[in-house]
Amino acid sequence: MTLNWLQPAQRIAVLPPYVFARLDELKARVREQGVDLIDLGMGNPDGPTPAPVVEAAHRAIADSGTHGYPPFEGTASFRRAITDWYARRYDVQLDPGKEALPLLGSKEGITHLAMAFINPGDLVLVPTPAYPAHFRGPAIAGGDIYPLHLKPDNGWLIDFDAIPEDIARRAKALFFNYPNNPTAATAPRQLFEAAVEFAHRHQVLLVHDLCYAELAFDGYQPTSLLEIPGGKEIGVEFHTLSKTYNMAGWRVGFVVGNAQVIQGLRTLKTNLDYGIFAALQRAAETALSLPDRYLEEVQQRYSSRRDFLIDEFASLGWSVDRPRATMYLWVPCPSHLNSTDFAVSILEKTGVVVTPGNAFGPGGEGYIRVSLIADLDRLGEAMERLRQQGFRLT
Ligand SMILES: *Cc1c(COP(=O)(O)O)cnc(C)c1O
């Protein structure tokens, strides 16, 4: 029965249409035709969670001490594991009681942070393209979004000098993310210094998403906002275990940084959820203390897929940038096609799923995002199908 009198709340009605929905329908249709889909659309890692983490979870689940409601603010020992990791990794000292908060995945935290700090009409700076939660979270909160257009000739970096003075003065927060999804761009330390300078000058809260902290290649080490002098005072940083540790289904992330901001998010979440199952928090501690050997394996896996696909694209006339981090390639569309039409055409003709760039906002138009989430055999099969269907950049 359709309830004609029932309208969703304004905060849902304002959301831009979800490009993924159309693609999902099409995927289902292609799959029904018996096509063997190769899904390089999502950012969903293809490997299993590392065995020591799974074993730690087994042991923790068998312990009835984990079965009750976990503490709202996360277990003390997971919070300690987070701040120890920060000290080791970035030489940044954090108070595990006030400056770290476990999350049910970072997406949850990003959206709730917006709800905890953004009022209807508040101005929020968000790059385009961006990870959808970065603009949907503020939109759900009723914020007005001012798009910062990222451009290839500027390496997809935010240009702080291009932000008009009156916009900078009105802005309450900036959501940003390097290494970047979807463009796979990495930012030099100077970008973070510019962000901190901008934020202090205009009193803007910095919300940085560092979910690809560990998926970096060729010796590159992504920068943490909190490493920058003044960064911790004016910002927070989000992390996830989903990508690095193949734990997307476990829903474990965390946020660190300014205690006042963390407190606001915690107050909201206290009214919404009880946080992560305590057994999974124990397993997450194991993940954060895995030996570097594990990380090197993961990095090696993604970088060899990256190199393989870039060579394959080159043989079809495509020149694709070689990213130093993330699990994506950001691939230009042929000039006569927009990103949705191009992604749909690839899917219909080859059964290969990619994400149209405009799913990440208007700034993503003209590109598709290809996720490195299949082994070399499957990636080779995907590229062979493109070749057979005559896909070329020109
Ligand atoms: C995958 C991803 C996330 C989401 O991670 P979860 O912790 O699984 O919610 C957040 N931000 C970016 C940029 C991502 O690519």
mmCIF file with all atom_site columns, C-alpha atoms in Angstrom, residues 136-209:
data_model
loop_
_atom_site.group_PDB
_atom_site.id
_atom_site.type_symbol
_atom_site.label_atom_id
_atom_site.label_alt_id
_atom_site.label_comp_id
_atom_site.label_asym_id
_atom_site.label_entity_id
_atom_site.label_seq_id
_atom_site.pdbx_PDB_ins_code
_atom_site.Cartn_x
_atom_site.Cartn_y
_atom_site.Cartn_z
_atom_site.occupancy
_atom_site.B_iso_or_equiv
_atom_site.pdbx_formal_charge
_atom_site.auth_seq_id
_atom_site.auth_comp_id
_atom_site.auth_asym_id
_atom_site.auth_atom_id
_atom_site.pdbx_PDB_model_num
ATOM 1  C CA . ARG A 1 136 ? 25.633 13.880 1.704   1.00 0.00 ? 136 ARG A CA 1
ATOM 2  C CA . GLY A 1 137 ? 26.435 14.132 5.417   1.00 0.00 ? 137 GLY A CA 1
ATOM 3  C CA . PRO A 1 138 ? 26.371 17.950 5.423   1.00 0.00 ? 138 PRO A CA 1
ATOM 4  C CA . ALA A 1 139 ? 23.304 17.865 3.128   1.00 0.00 ? 139 ALA A CA 1
ATOM 5  C CA . ILE A 1 140 ? 21.414 15.634 5.558   1.00 0.00 ? 140 ILE A CA 1
ATOM 6  C CA . ALA A 1 141 ? 22.292 18.123 8.306   1.00 0.00 ? 141 ALA A CA 1
ATOM 7  C CA . GLY A 1 142 ? 20.723 20.898 6.195   1.00 0.00 ? 142 GLY A CA 1
ATOM 8  C CA . GLY A 1 143 ? 24.017 22.627 5.398   1.00 0.00 ? 143 GLY A CA 1
ATOM 9  C CA . ASP A 1 144 ? 24.614 24.646 2.245   1.00 0.00 ? 144 ASP A CA 1
ATOM 10 C CA . ILE A 1 145 ? 27.448 23.111 0.298   1.00 0.00 ? 145 ILE A CA 1
ATOM 11 C CA . TYR A 1 146 ? 29.974 25.275 -1.497  1.00 0.00 ? 146 TYR A CA 1
ATOM 12 C CA . PRO A 1 147 ? 31.752 23.051 -4.035  1.00 0.00 ? 147 PRO A CA 1
ATOM 13 C CA . LEU A 1 148 ? 35.511 23.372 -4.440  1.00 0.00 ? 148 LEU A CA 1
ATOM 14 C CA . HIS A 1 149 ? 36.212 22.254 -7.996  1.00 0.00 ? 149 HIS A CA 1
ATOM 15 C CA . LEU A 1 150 ? 39.216 19.955 -8.197  1.00 0.00 ? 150 LEU A CA 1
ATOM 16 C CA . LYS A 1 151 ? 41.007 20.012 -11.538 1.00 0.00 ? 151 LYS A CA 1
ATOM 17 C CA . PRO A 1 152 ? 43.467 17.690 -13.243 1.00 0.00 ? 152 PRO A CA 1
ATOM 18 C CA . ASP A 1 153 ? 45.894 20.505 -14.147 1.00 0.00 ? 153 ASP A CA 1
ATOM 19 C CA . ASN A 1 154 ? 46.230 21.220 -10.424 1.00 0.00 ? 154 ASN A CA 1
ATOM 20 C CA . GLY A 1 155 ? 46.722 17.541 -9.544  1.00 0.00 ? 155 GLY A CA 1
ATOM 21 C CA . TRP A 1 156 ? 43.168 17.413 -8.105  1.00 0.00 ? 156 TRP A CA 1
ATOM 22 C CA . LEU A 1 157 ? 44.322 19.504 -5.141  1.00 0.00 ? 157 LEU A CA 1
ATOM 23 C CA . ILE A 1 158 ? 42.212 22.101 -3.325  1.00 0.00 ? 158 ILE A CA 1
ATOM 24 C CA . ASP A 1 159 ? 43.190 25.634 -4.351  1.00 0.00 ? 159 ASP A CA 1
ATOM 25 C CA . PHE A 1 160 ? 42.697 27.658 -1.164  1.00 0.00 ? 160 PHE A CA 1
ATOM 26 C CA . ASP A 1 161 ? 43.543 30.917 -2.939  1.00 0.00 ? 161 ASP A CA 1
ATOM 27 C CA . ALA A 1 162 ? 40.580 30.406 -5.258  1.00 0.00 ? 162 ALA A CA 1
ATOM 28 C CA . ILE A 1 163 ? 38.035 30.406 -2.413  1.00 0.00 ? 163 ILE A CA 1
ATOM 29 C CA . PRO A 1 164 ? 36.299 33.810 -2.383  1.00 0.00 ? 164 PRO A CA 1
ATOM 30 C CA . GLU A 1 165 ? 36.847 35.851 0.770   1.00 0.00 ? 165 GLU A CA 1
ATOM 31 C CA . ASP A 1 166 ? 33.136 36.084 1.697   1.00 0.00 ? 166 ASP A CA 1
ATOM 32 C CA . ILE A 1 167 ? 32.737 32.308 1.274   1.00 0.00 ? 167 ILE A CA 1
ATOM 33 C CA . ALA A 1 168 ? 35.796 31.642 3.427   1.00 0.00 ? 168 ALA A CA 1
ATOM 34 C CA . ARG A 1 169 ? 34.415 33.969 6.094   1.00 0.00 ? 169 ARG A CA 1
ATOM 35 C CA . ARG A 1 170 ? 31.001 32.246 6.146   1.00 0.00 ? 170 ARG A CA 1
ATOM 36 C CA . ALA A 1 171 ? 32.319 28.668 5.975   1.00 0.00 ? 171 ALA A CA 1
ATOM 37 C CA . LYS A 1 172 ? 31.982 26.534 9.087   1.00 0.00 ? 172 LYS A CA 1
ATOM 38 C CA . ALA A 1 173 ? 33.741 23.349 8.000   1.00 0.00 ? 173 ALA A CA 1
ATOM 39 C CA . LEU A 1 174 ? 35.794 21.800 5.215   1.00 0.00 ? 174 LEU A CA 1
ATOM 40 C CA . PHE A 1 175 ? 35.541 18.074 4.450   1.00 0.00 ? 175 PHE A CA 1
ATOM 41 C CA . PHE A 1 176 ? 38.513 16.734 2.493   1.00 0.00 ? 176 PHE A CA 1
ATOM 42 C CA . ASN A 1 177 ? 40.381 13.541 1.720   1.00 0.00 ? 177 ASN A CA 1
ATOM 43 C CA . TYR A 1 178 ? 43.930 12.734 0.528   1.00 0.00 ? 178 TYR A CA 1
ATOM 44 C CA . PRO A 1 179 ? 44.945 10.183 -0.726  1.00 0.00 ? 179 PRO A CA 1
ATOM 45 C CA . ASN A 1 180 ? 41.729 10.888 -2.558  1.00 0.00 ? 180 ASN A CA 1
ATOM 46 C CA . ASN A 1 181 ? 38.751 8.818  -3.509  1.00 0.00 ? 181 ASN A CA 1
ATOM 47 C CA . PRO A 1 182 ? 37.792 8.947  -6.389  1.00 0.00 ? 182 PRO A CA 1
ATOM 48 C CA . THR A 1 183 ? 40.687 10.712 -8.159  1.00 0.00 ? 183 THR A CA 1
ATOM 49 C CA . ALA A 1 184 ? 43.484 8.705  -6.432  1.00 0.00 ? 184 ALA A CA 1
ATOM 50 C CA . ALA A 1 185 ? 45.364 12.016 -6.061  1.00 0.00 ? 185 ALA A CA 1
ATOM 51 C CA . THR A 1 186 ? 47.869 12.414 -3.243  1.00 0.00 ? 186 THR A CA 1
ATOM 52 C CA . ALA A 1 187 ? 48.611 15.730 -1.560  1.00 0.00 ? 187 ALA A CA 1
ATOM 53 C CA . PRO A 1 188 ? 51.976 17.154 -0.529  1.00 0.00 ? 188 PRO A CA 1
ATOM 54 C CA . ARG A 1 189 ? 52.494 18.305 3.043   1.00 0.00 ? 189 ARG A CA 1
ATOM 55 C CA . GLN A 1 190 ? 52.108 21.906 1.842   1.00 0.00 ? 190 GLN A CA 1
ATOM 56 C CA . LEU A 1 191 ? 48.440 21.297 1.055   1.00 0.00 ? 191 LEU A CA 1
ATOM 57 C CA . PHE A 1 192 ? 47.842 20.338 4.675   1.00 0.00 ? 192 PHE A CA 1
ATOM 58 C CA . GLU A 1 193 ? 49.789 23.373 5.859   1.00 0.00 ? 193 GLU A CA 1
ATOM 59 C CA . ALA A 1 194 ? 47.659 25.567 3.605   1.00 0.00 ? 194 ALA A CA 1
ATOM 60 C CA . ALA A 1 195 ? 44.494 23.933 4.988   1.00 0.00 ? 195 ALA A CA 1
ATOM 61 C CA . VAL A 1 196 ? 45.546 24.543 8.595   1.00 0.00 ? 196 VAL A CA 1
ATOM 62 C CA . GLU A 1 197 ? 46.499 28.143 7.836   1.00 0.00 ? 197 GLU A CA 1
ATOM 63 C CA . PHE A 1 198 ? 43.173 28.714 6.058   1.00 0.00 ? 198 PHE A CA 1
ATOM 64 C CA . ALA A 1 199 ? 41.217 27.089 8.869   1.00 0.00 ? 199 ALA A CA 1
ATOM 65 C CA . HIS A 1 200 ? 42.818 29.173 11.610  1.00 0.00 ? 200 HIS A CA 1
ATOM 66 C CA . ARG A 1 201 ? 42.477 32.405 9.624   1.00 0.00 ? 201 ARG A CA 1
ATOM 67 C CA . HIS A 1 202 ? 38.774 31.881 8.862   1.00 0.00 ? 202 HIS A CA 1
ATOM 68 C CA . GLN A 1 203 ? 37.720 29.742 11.829  1.00 0.00 ? 203 GLN A CA 1
ATOM 69 C CA . VAL A 1 204 ? 36.805 26.694 9.751   1.00 0.00 ? 204 VAL A CA 1
ATOM 70 C CA . LEU A 1 205 ? 36.676 23.178 11.199  1.00 0.00 ? 205 LEU A CA 1
ATOM 71 C CA . LEU A 1 206 ? 38.853 20.747 9.207   1.00 0.00 ? 206 LEU A CA 1
ATOM 72 C CA . VAL A 1 207 ? 37.420 17.275 8.701   1.00 0.00 ? 207 VAL A CA 1
ATOM 73 C CA . HIS A 1 208 ? 40.032 15.105 7.034   1.00 0.00 ? 208 HIS A CA 1
ATOM 74 C CA . ASP A 1 209 ? 39.335 11.563 5.845   1.00 0.00 ? 209 ASP A CA 1
#
